[in-house]
CSV table of C-alpha atoms in Angstrom, one decimal:
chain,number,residue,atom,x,y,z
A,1,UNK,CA,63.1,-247.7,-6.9
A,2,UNK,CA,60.6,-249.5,-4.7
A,3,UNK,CA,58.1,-248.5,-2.1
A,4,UNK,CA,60.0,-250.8,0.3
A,5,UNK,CA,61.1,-248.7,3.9
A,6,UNK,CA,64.2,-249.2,5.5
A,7,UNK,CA,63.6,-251.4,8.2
A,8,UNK,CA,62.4,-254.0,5.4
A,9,UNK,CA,65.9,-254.3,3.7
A,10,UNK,CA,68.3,-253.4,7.3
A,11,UNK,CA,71.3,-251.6,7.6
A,12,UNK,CA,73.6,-254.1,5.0
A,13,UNK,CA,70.8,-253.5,2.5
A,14,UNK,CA,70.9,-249.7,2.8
A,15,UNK,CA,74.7,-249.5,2.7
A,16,UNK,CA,74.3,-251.8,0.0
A,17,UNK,CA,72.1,-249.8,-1.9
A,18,UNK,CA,74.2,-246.4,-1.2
A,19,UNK,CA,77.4,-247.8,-2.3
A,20,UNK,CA,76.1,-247.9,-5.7
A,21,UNK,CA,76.8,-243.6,-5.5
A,22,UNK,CA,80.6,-244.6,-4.2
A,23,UNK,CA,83.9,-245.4,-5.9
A,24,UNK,CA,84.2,-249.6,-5.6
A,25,UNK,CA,87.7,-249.5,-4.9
A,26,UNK,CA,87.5,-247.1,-1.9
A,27,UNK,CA,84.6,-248.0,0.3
A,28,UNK,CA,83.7,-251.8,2.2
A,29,UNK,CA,86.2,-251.2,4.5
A,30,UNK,CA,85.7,-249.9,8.4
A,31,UNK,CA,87.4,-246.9,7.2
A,32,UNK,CA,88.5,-245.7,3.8
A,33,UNK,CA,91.7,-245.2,3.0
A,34,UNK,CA,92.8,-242.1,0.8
A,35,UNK,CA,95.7,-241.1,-1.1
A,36,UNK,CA,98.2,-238.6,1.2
A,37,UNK,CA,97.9,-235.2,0.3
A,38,UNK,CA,101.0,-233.9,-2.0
A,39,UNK,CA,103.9,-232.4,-0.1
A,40,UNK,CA,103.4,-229.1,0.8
A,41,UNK,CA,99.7,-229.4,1.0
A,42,UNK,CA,97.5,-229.8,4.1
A,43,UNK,CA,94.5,-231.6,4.2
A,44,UNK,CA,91.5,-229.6,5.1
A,45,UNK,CA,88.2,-231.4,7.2
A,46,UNK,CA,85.4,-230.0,7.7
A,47,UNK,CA,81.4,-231.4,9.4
A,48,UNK,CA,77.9,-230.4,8.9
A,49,UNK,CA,75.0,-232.0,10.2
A,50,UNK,CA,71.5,-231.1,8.8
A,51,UNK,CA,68.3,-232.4,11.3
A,52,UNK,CA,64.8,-233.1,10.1
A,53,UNK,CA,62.8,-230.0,11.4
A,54,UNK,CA,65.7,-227.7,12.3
A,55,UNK,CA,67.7,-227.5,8.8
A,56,UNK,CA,65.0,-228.7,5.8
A,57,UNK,CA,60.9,-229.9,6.3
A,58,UNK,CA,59.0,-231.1,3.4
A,59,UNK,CA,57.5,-228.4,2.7
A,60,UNK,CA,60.6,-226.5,1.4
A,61,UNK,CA,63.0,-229.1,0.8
A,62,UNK,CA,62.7,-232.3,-1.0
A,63,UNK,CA,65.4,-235.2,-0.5
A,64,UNK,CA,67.2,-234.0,-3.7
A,65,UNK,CA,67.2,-230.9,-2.2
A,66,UNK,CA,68.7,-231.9,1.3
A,67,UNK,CA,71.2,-233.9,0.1
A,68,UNK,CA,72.5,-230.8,-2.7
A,69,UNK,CA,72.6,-228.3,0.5
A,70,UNK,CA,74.1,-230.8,2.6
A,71,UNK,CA,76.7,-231.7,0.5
A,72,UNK,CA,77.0,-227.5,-0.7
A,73,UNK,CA,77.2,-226.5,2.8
A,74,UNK,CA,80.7,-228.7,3.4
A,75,UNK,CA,82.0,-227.7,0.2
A,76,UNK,CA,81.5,-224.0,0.6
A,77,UNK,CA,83.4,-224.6,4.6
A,78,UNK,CA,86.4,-226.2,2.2
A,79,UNK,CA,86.4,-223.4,-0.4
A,80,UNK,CA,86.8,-220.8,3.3
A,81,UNK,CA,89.8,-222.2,3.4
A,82,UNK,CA,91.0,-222.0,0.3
A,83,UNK,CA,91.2,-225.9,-0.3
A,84,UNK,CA,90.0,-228.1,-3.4
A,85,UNK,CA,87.6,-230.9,-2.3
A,86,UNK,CA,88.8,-234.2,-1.5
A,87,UNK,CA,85.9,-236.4,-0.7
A,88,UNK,CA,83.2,-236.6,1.9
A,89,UNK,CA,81.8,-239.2,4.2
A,90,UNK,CA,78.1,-239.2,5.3
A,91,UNK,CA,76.5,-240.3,8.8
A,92,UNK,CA,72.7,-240.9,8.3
A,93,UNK,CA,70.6,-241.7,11.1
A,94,UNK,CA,67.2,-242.6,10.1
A,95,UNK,CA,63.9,-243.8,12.1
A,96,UNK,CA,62.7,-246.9,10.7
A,97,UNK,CA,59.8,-246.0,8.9
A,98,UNK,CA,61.3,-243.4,6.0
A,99,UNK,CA,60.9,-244.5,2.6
A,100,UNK,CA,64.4,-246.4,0.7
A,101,UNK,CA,63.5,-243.9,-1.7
A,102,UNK,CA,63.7,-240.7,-0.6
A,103,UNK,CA,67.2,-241.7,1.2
A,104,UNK,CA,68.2,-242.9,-2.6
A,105,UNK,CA,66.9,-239.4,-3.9
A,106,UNK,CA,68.9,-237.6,-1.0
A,107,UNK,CA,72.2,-239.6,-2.3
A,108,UNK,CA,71.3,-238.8,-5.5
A,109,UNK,CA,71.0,-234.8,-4.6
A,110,UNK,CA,74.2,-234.9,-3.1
A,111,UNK,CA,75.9,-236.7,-6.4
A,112,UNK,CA,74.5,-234.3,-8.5
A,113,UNK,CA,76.5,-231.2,-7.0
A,114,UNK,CA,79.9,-233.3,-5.5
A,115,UNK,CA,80.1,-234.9,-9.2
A,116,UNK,CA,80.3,-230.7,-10.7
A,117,UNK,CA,83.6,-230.1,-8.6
A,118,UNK,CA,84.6,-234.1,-9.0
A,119,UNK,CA,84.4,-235.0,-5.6
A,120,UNK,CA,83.2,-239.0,-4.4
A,121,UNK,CA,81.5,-240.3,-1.5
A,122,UNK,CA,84.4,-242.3,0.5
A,123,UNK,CA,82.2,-243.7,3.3
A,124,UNK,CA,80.0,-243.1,6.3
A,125,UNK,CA,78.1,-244.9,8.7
A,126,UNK,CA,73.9,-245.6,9.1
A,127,UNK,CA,72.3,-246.1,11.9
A,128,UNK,CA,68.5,-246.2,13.9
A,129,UNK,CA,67.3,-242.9,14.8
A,130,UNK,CA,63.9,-241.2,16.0
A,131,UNK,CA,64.7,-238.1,13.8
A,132,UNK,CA,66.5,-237.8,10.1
A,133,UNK,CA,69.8,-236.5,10.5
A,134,UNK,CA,72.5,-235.9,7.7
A,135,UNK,CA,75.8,-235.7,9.1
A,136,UNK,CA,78.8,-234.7,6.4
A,137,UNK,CA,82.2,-234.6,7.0
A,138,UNK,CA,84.2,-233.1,3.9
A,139,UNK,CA,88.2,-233.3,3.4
A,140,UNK,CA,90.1,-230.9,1.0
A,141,UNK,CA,93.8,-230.2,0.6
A,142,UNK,CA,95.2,-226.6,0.3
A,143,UNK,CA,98.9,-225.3,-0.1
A,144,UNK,CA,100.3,-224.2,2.7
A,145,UNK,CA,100.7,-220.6,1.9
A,146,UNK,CA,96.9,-220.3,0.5
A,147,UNK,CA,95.5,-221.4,3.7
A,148,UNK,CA,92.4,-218.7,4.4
A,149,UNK,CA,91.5,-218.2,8.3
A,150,UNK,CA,89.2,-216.5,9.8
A,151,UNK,CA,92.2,-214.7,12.6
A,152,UNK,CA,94.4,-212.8,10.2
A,153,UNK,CA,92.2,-209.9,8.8
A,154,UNK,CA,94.4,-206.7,9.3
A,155,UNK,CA,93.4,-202.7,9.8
A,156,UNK,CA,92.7,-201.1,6.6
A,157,UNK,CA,92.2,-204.5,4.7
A,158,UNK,CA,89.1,-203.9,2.3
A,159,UNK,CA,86.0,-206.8,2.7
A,160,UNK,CA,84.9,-208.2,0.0
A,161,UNK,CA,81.6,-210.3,-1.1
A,162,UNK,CA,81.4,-212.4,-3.6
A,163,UNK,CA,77.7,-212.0,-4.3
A,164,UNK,CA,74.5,-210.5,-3.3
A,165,UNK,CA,72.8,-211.6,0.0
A,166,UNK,CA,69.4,-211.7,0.8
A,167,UNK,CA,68.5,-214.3,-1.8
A,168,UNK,CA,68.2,-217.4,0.5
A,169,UNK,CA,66.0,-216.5,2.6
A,170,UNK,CA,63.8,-214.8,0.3
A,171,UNK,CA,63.5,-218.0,-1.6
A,172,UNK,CA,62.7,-219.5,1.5
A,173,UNK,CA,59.6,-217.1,2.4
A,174,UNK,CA,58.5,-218.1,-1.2
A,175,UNK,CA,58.0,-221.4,-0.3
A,176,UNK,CA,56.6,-221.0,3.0
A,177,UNK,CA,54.2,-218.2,1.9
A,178,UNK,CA,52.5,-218.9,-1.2
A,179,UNK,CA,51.1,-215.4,-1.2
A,180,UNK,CA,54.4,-213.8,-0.7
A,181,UNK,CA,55.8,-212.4,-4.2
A,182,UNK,CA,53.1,-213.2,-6.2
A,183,UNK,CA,53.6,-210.3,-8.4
A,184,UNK,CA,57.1,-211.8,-9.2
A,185,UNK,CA,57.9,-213.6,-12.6
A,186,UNK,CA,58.3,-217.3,-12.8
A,187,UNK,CA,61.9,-216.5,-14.0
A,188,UNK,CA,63.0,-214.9,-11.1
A,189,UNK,CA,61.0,-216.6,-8.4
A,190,UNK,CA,63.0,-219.3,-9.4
A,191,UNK,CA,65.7,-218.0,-9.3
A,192,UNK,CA,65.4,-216.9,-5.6
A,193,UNK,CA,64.0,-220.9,-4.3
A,194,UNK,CA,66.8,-222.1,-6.1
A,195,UNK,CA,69.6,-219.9,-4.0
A,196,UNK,CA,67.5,-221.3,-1.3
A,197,UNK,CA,67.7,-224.9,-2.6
A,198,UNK,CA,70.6,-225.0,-4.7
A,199,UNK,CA,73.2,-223.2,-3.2
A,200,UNK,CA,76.8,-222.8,-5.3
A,201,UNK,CA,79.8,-223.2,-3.4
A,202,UNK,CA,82.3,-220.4,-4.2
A,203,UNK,CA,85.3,-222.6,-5.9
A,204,UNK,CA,84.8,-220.8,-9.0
A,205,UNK,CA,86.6,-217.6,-6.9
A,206,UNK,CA,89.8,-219.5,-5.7
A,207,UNK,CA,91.3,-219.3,-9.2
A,208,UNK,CA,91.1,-215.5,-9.4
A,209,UNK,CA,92.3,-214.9,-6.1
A,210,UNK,CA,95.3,-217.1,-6.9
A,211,UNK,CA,95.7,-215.5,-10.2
A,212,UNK,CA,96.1,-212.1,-8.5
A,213,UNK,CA,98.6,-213.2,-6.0
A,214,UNK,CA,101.0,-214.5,-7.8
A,215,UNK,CA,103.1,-211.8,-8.0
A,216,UNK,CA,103.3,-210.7,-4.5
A,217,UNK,CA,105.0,-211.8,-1.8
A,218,UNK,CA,103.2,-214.1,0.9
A,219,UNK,CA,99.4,-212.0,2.0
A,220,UNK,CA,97.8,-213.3,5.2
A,221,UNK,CA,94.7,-214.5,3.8
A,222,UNK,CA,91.5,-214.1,5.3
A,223,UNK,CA,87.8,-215.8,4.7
A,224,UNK,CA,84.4,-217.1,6.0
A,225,UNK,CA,81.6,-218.5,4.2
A,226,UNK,CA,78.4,-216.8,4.6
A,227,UNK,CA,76.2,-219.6,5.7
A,228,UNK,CA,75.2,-218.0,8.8
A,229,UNK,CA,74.5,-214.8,7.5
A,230,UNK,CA,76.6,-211.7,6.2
A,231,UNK,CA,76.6,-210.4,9.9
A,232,UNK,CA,77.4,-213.4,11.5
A,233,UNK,CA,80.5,-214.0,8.9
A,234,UNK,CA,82.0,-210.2,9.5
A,235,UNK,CA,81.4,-210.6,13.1
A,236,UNK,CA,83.2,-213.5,13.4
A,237,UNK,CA,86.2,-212.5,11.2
A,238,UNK,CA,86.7,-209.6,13.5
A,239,UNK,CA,86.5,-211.3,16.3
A,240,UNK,CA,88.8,-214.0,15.2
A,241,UNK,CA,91.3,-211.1,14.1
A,242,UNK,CA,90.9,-209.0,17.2
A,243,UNK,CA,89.9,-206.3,15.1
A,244,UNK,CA,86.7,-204.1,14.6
A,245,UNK,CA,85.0,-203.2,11.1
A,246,UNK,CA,83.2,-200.2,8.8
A,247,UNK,CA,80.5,-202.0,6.0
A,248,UNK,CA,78.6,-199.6,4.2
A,249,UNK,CA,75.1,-200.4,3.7
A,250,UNK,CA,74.4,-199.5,0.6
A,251,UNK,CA,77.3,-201.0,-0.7
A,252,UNK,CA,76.1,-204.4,-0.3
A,253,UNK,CA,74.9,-206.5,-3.5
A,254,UNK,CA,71.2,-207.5,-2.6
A,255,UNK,CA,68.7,-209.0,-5.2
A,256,UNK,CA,67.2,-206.4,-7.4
A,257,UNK,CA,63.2,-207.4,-6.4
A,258,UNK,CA,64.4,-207.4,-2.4
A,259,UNK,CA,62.8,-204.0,-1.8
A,260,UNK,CA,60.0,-204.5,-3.3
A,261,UNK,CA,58.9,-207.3,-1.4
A,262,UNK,CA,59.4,-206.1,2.5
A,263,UNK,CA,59.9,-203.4,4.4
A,264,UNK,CA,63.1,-201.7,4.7
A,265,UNK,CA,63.7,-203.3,7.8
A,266,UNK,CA,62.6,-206.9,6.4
A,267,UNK,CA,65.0,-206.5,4.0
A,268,UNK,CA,68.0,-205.4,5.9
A,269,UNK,CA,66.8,-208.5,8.7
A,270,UNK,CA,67.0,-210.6,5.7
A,271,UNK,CA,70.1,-209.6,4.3
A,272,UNK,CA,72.1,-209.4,7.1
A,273,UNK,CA,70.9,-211.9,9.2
A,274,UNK,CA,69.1,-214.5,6.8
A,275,UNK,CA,72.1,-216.7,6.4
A,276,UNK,CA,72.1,-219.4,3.7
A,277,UNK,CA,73.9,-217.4,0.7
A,278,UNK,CA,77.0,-219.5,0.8
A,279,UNK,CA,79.1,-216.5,-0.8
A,280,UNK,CA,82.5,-216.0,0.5
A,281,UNK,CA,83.4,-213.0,2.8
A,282,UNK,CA,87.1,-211.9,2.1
A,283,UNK,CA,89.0,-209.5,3.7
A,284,UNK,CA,91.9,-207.9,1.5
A,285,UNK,CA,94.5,-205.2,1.2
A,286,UNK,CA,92.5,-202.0,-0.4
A,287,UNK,CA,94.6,-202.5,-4.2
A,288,UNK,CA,94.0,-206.3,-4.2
A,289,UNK,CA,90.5,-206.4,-3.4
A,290,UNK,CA,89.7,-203.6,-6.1
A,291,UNK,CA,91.6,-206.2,-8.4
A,292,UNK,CA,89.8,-209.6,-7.2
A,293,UNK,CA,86.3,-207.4,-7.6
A,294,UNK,CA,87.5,-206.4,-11.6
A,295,UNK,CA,87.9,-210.5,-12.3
A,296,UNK,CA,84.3,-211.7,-10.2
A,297,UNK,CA,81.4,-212.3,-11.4
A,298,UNK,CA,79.0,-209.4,-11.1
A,299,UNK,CA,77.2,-208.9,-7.5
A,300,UNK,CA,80.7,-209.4,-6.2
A,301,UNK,CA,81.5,-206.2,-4.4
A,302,UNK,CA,84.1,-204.0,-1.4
A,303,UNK,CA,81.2,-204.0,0.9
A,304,UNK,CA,83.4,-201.9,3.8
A,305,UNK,CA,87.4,-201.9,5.5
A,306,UNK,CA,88.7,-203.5,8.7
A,307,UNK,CA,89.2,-200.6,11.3
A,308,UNK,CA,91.1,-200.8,14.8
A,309,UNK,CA,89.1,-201.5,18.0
A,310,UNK,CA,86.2,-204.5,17.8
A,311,UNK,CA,83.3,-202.7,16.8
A,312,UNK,CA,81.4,-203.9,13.8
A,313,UNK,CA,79.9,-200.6,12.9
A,314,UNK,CA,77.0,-200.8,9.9
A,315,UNK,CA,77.1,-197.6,8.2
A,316,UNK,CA,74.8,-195.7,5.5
A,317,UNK,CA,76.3,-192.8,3.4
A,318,UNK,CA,72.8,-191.5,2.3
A,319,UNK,CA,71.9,-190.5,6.2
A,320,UNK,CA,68.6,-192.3,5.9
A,321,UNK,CA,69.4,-195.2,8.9
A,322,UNK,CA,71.4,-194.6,11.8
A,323,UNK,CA,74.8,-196.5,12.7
A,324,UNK,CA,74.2,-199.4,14.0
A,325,UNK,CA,76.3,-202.3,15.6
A,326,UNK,CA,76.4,-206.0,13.8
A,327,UNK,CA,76.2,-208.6,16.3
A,328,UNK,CA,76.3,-212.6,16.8
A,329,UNK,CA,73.7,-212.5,18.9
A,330,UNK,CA,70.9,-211.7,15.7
A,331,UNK,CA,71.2,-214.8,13.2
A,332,UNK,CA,70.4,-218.1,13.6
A,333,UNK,CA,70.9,-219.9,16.7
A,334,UNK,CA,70.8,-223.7,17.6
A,335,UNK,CA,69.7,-223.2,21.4
C-alpha cells in the first residue's frame, strides 16, 4: 500500500487495483455474467447502501470495519429469504481526496466475511462523489418452496429469535463513550464492539430450519432480519401479514451485562429499537418453532405468538411494565 489518494491513480487505476479482490474470469466486462440458477431455484437480489456520516464515522468504524458490515448487511437480507449467497457487486462513490488505502482496506473487510460463506465480488461501478458511499447489491438463489417472506405469518404461529438483541448498540455506546462500561471486562467489551462491528449473518440457521421440515408438507415460511431493530422486524412482519402480535418481554434473549449498564428504560430503547443485531426473526407453527429453538445455538428463543387484529402488543408476565404498543415509528429513520 501507498500513501497515494485516488485522484492520483483515476478511476482505471482504482478498478484496477480492486479487481485484484475479484474472480479474473468474471469481471472486465460492462456487466458480469453469472451462471443461471439451477431449475427450480430463484435467484434472490438484494441492495444496501452505507453513507459516510449516516451509517459508520471514524470514530467507530474503520475501513475494515465498513466493508465487513456492508457486505454482512446484504448477506443477512439474502439469508431472510432463505437463499445461499451468490455474489455481490459494489458501487463506490468517493470524493477525490480519500486515501487508495483505506478503500483497499474496505475491500479487504468485505473479503474477509464474503470469503467465510464463499461468496466473490462480481463487479460494480466507481465513481466522483462529495461523500463516501458503499452501495452493495447481493444475489442468492433459494428453492422455490423455502422462499421466506415477510406476508405469510399466520395466527397462532410462534416468533422466534435467533439471538439476543441489544448487543449492537451497546457496542456502539462503547465506542462513542469511553466512560460508558468501564467496569466491564476486556473479554466482554469486546465482545459487544464486535456485534457492533462484526456482525454474523444468520446462514448458520437455514440448515436447521430445513432439517426440521423435511418431513412435513409445504409451511408458509416467514422471516426478517433484524437490522432495523427487533421492533421494527415484528412490526413489519405483521404488517406484511395483515396480522397483529403478543412478545413477551421477558422472554427476549438480551446480553447478560445489559442491565447493568442503563436504566430499565435504556435497555429496553436499546433492545428494541437499537437495530444492528442482524439475527433473524421467524415466525413458526407453536411445535416447529419449539423444535428449531432445541437445534440453535443458545440465545435463540420463542420470544411471543402471532394473534388476530394488527396490534403489536409488548407484554410483561412479572406486572412490573405496562402493555405497551411496538411501533415503526421508534427505530431508526433516514428522513
Amino acid at each position: 500500500m501507498t500513501n497515494d489518494v485516488i485522484r492520483d491513480i483515476g478511476e482505471q487505476g482504482v478498478l484496477k487495483r480492486l479487481q485484484r479482490f475479484c474472480p479474473s474470469d468474471i469481471v472486465g466486462d460492462d456487466a458480469a455474467v453469472m451462471p443461471s440458477p439451477e431449475p427450480g431455484q430463484l435467484l434472490v437480489v438484494t441492495t444496501d447502501v452505507l453513507v459516510d456520516g449516516v451509517h459508520f464515522s471514524d470514530r467507530t468504524t474503520s475501513a475494515e470495519d465498513v466493508g465487513w458490515r456492508g457486505a454482512a448487511a446484504n448477506l443477512s437480507d439474502l439469508a431472510a429469504m432463505g437463499s445461499s449467497p451468490l455474489g455481490i457487486t459494489v458501487g463506490l462513490s468517493l470524493p477525490g481526496d480519500v486515501a487508495v488505502s483505506w478503500v483497499e482496506r474496505l475491500y479487504q473487510g468485505m473479503s474477509e466475511c464474503l470469503q467465510l460463506y464463499n461468496t466473490p465480488i462480481v463487479g460494480g461501478d466507481v465513481c466522483h462523489s462529495p461523500v463516501i458511499t458503499v452501495s452493495i447489491t447481493a444475489f442468492g438463489q433459494v428453492l422455490q418452496e423455502r422462499v421466506m417472506r415477510r406476508s405469510q405469518a399466520q395466527v397462532g404461529d410462534a416468533i422466534v429469535v435467533t439471538g439476543v438483541h441489544g448487543a449492537a448498540r451497546v457496542g456502539l455506546e462503547l465506542l462513542l463513550n469511553p466512560e460508558f462500561g468501564k467496569d466491564l471486562s476486556e473479554k466482554e467489551r469486546s465482545r459487544l464492539i464486535q456485534a457492533h462491528q462484526r456482525p454474523q449473518p444468520r446462514f448458520d440457521i437455514l440448515p436447521q430450519l430445513w432439517e426440521i421440515l423435511a418431513s412435513q408438507s409445504q409451511i408458509p415460511l416467514t422471516a426478517m432480519d433484524s437490522s432495523d431493530g427487533l421492533a421494527d422486524a415484528i412490526a413489519q412482519i405483521c404488517r406484511a401479514s395483515g396480522v397483529g402480535a403478543l412478545v413477551e418481554r421477558d422472554a427476549i434473549p438480551i446480553p447478560s451485562v445489559l442491565p447493568e449498564l442503563a436504566s430499565p428504560e435504556q435497555v429496553w430503547d436499546w433492545v428494541l429499537y437499537g437495530g444492528e443485531d442482524f439475527e433473524l426473526v421467524l415466525c413458526l407453527p407453536q411445535p416447529l418453532a419449539q423444535e428449531l429453538v432445541k437445534k440453535l445455538p443458545a440465545g435463540s428463543a420463542i420470544i411471543g405468538y402471532i394473534t388476530s387484529g394488527t396490534e403489536v402488543c409488548l407484554t410483561d408476565s412479572t406486572g412490573i411494565y405496562a402493555d405497551e404498543l411496538l411501533t415503526l415509528s421508534r427505530g431508526f429513520q433516514h428522513f
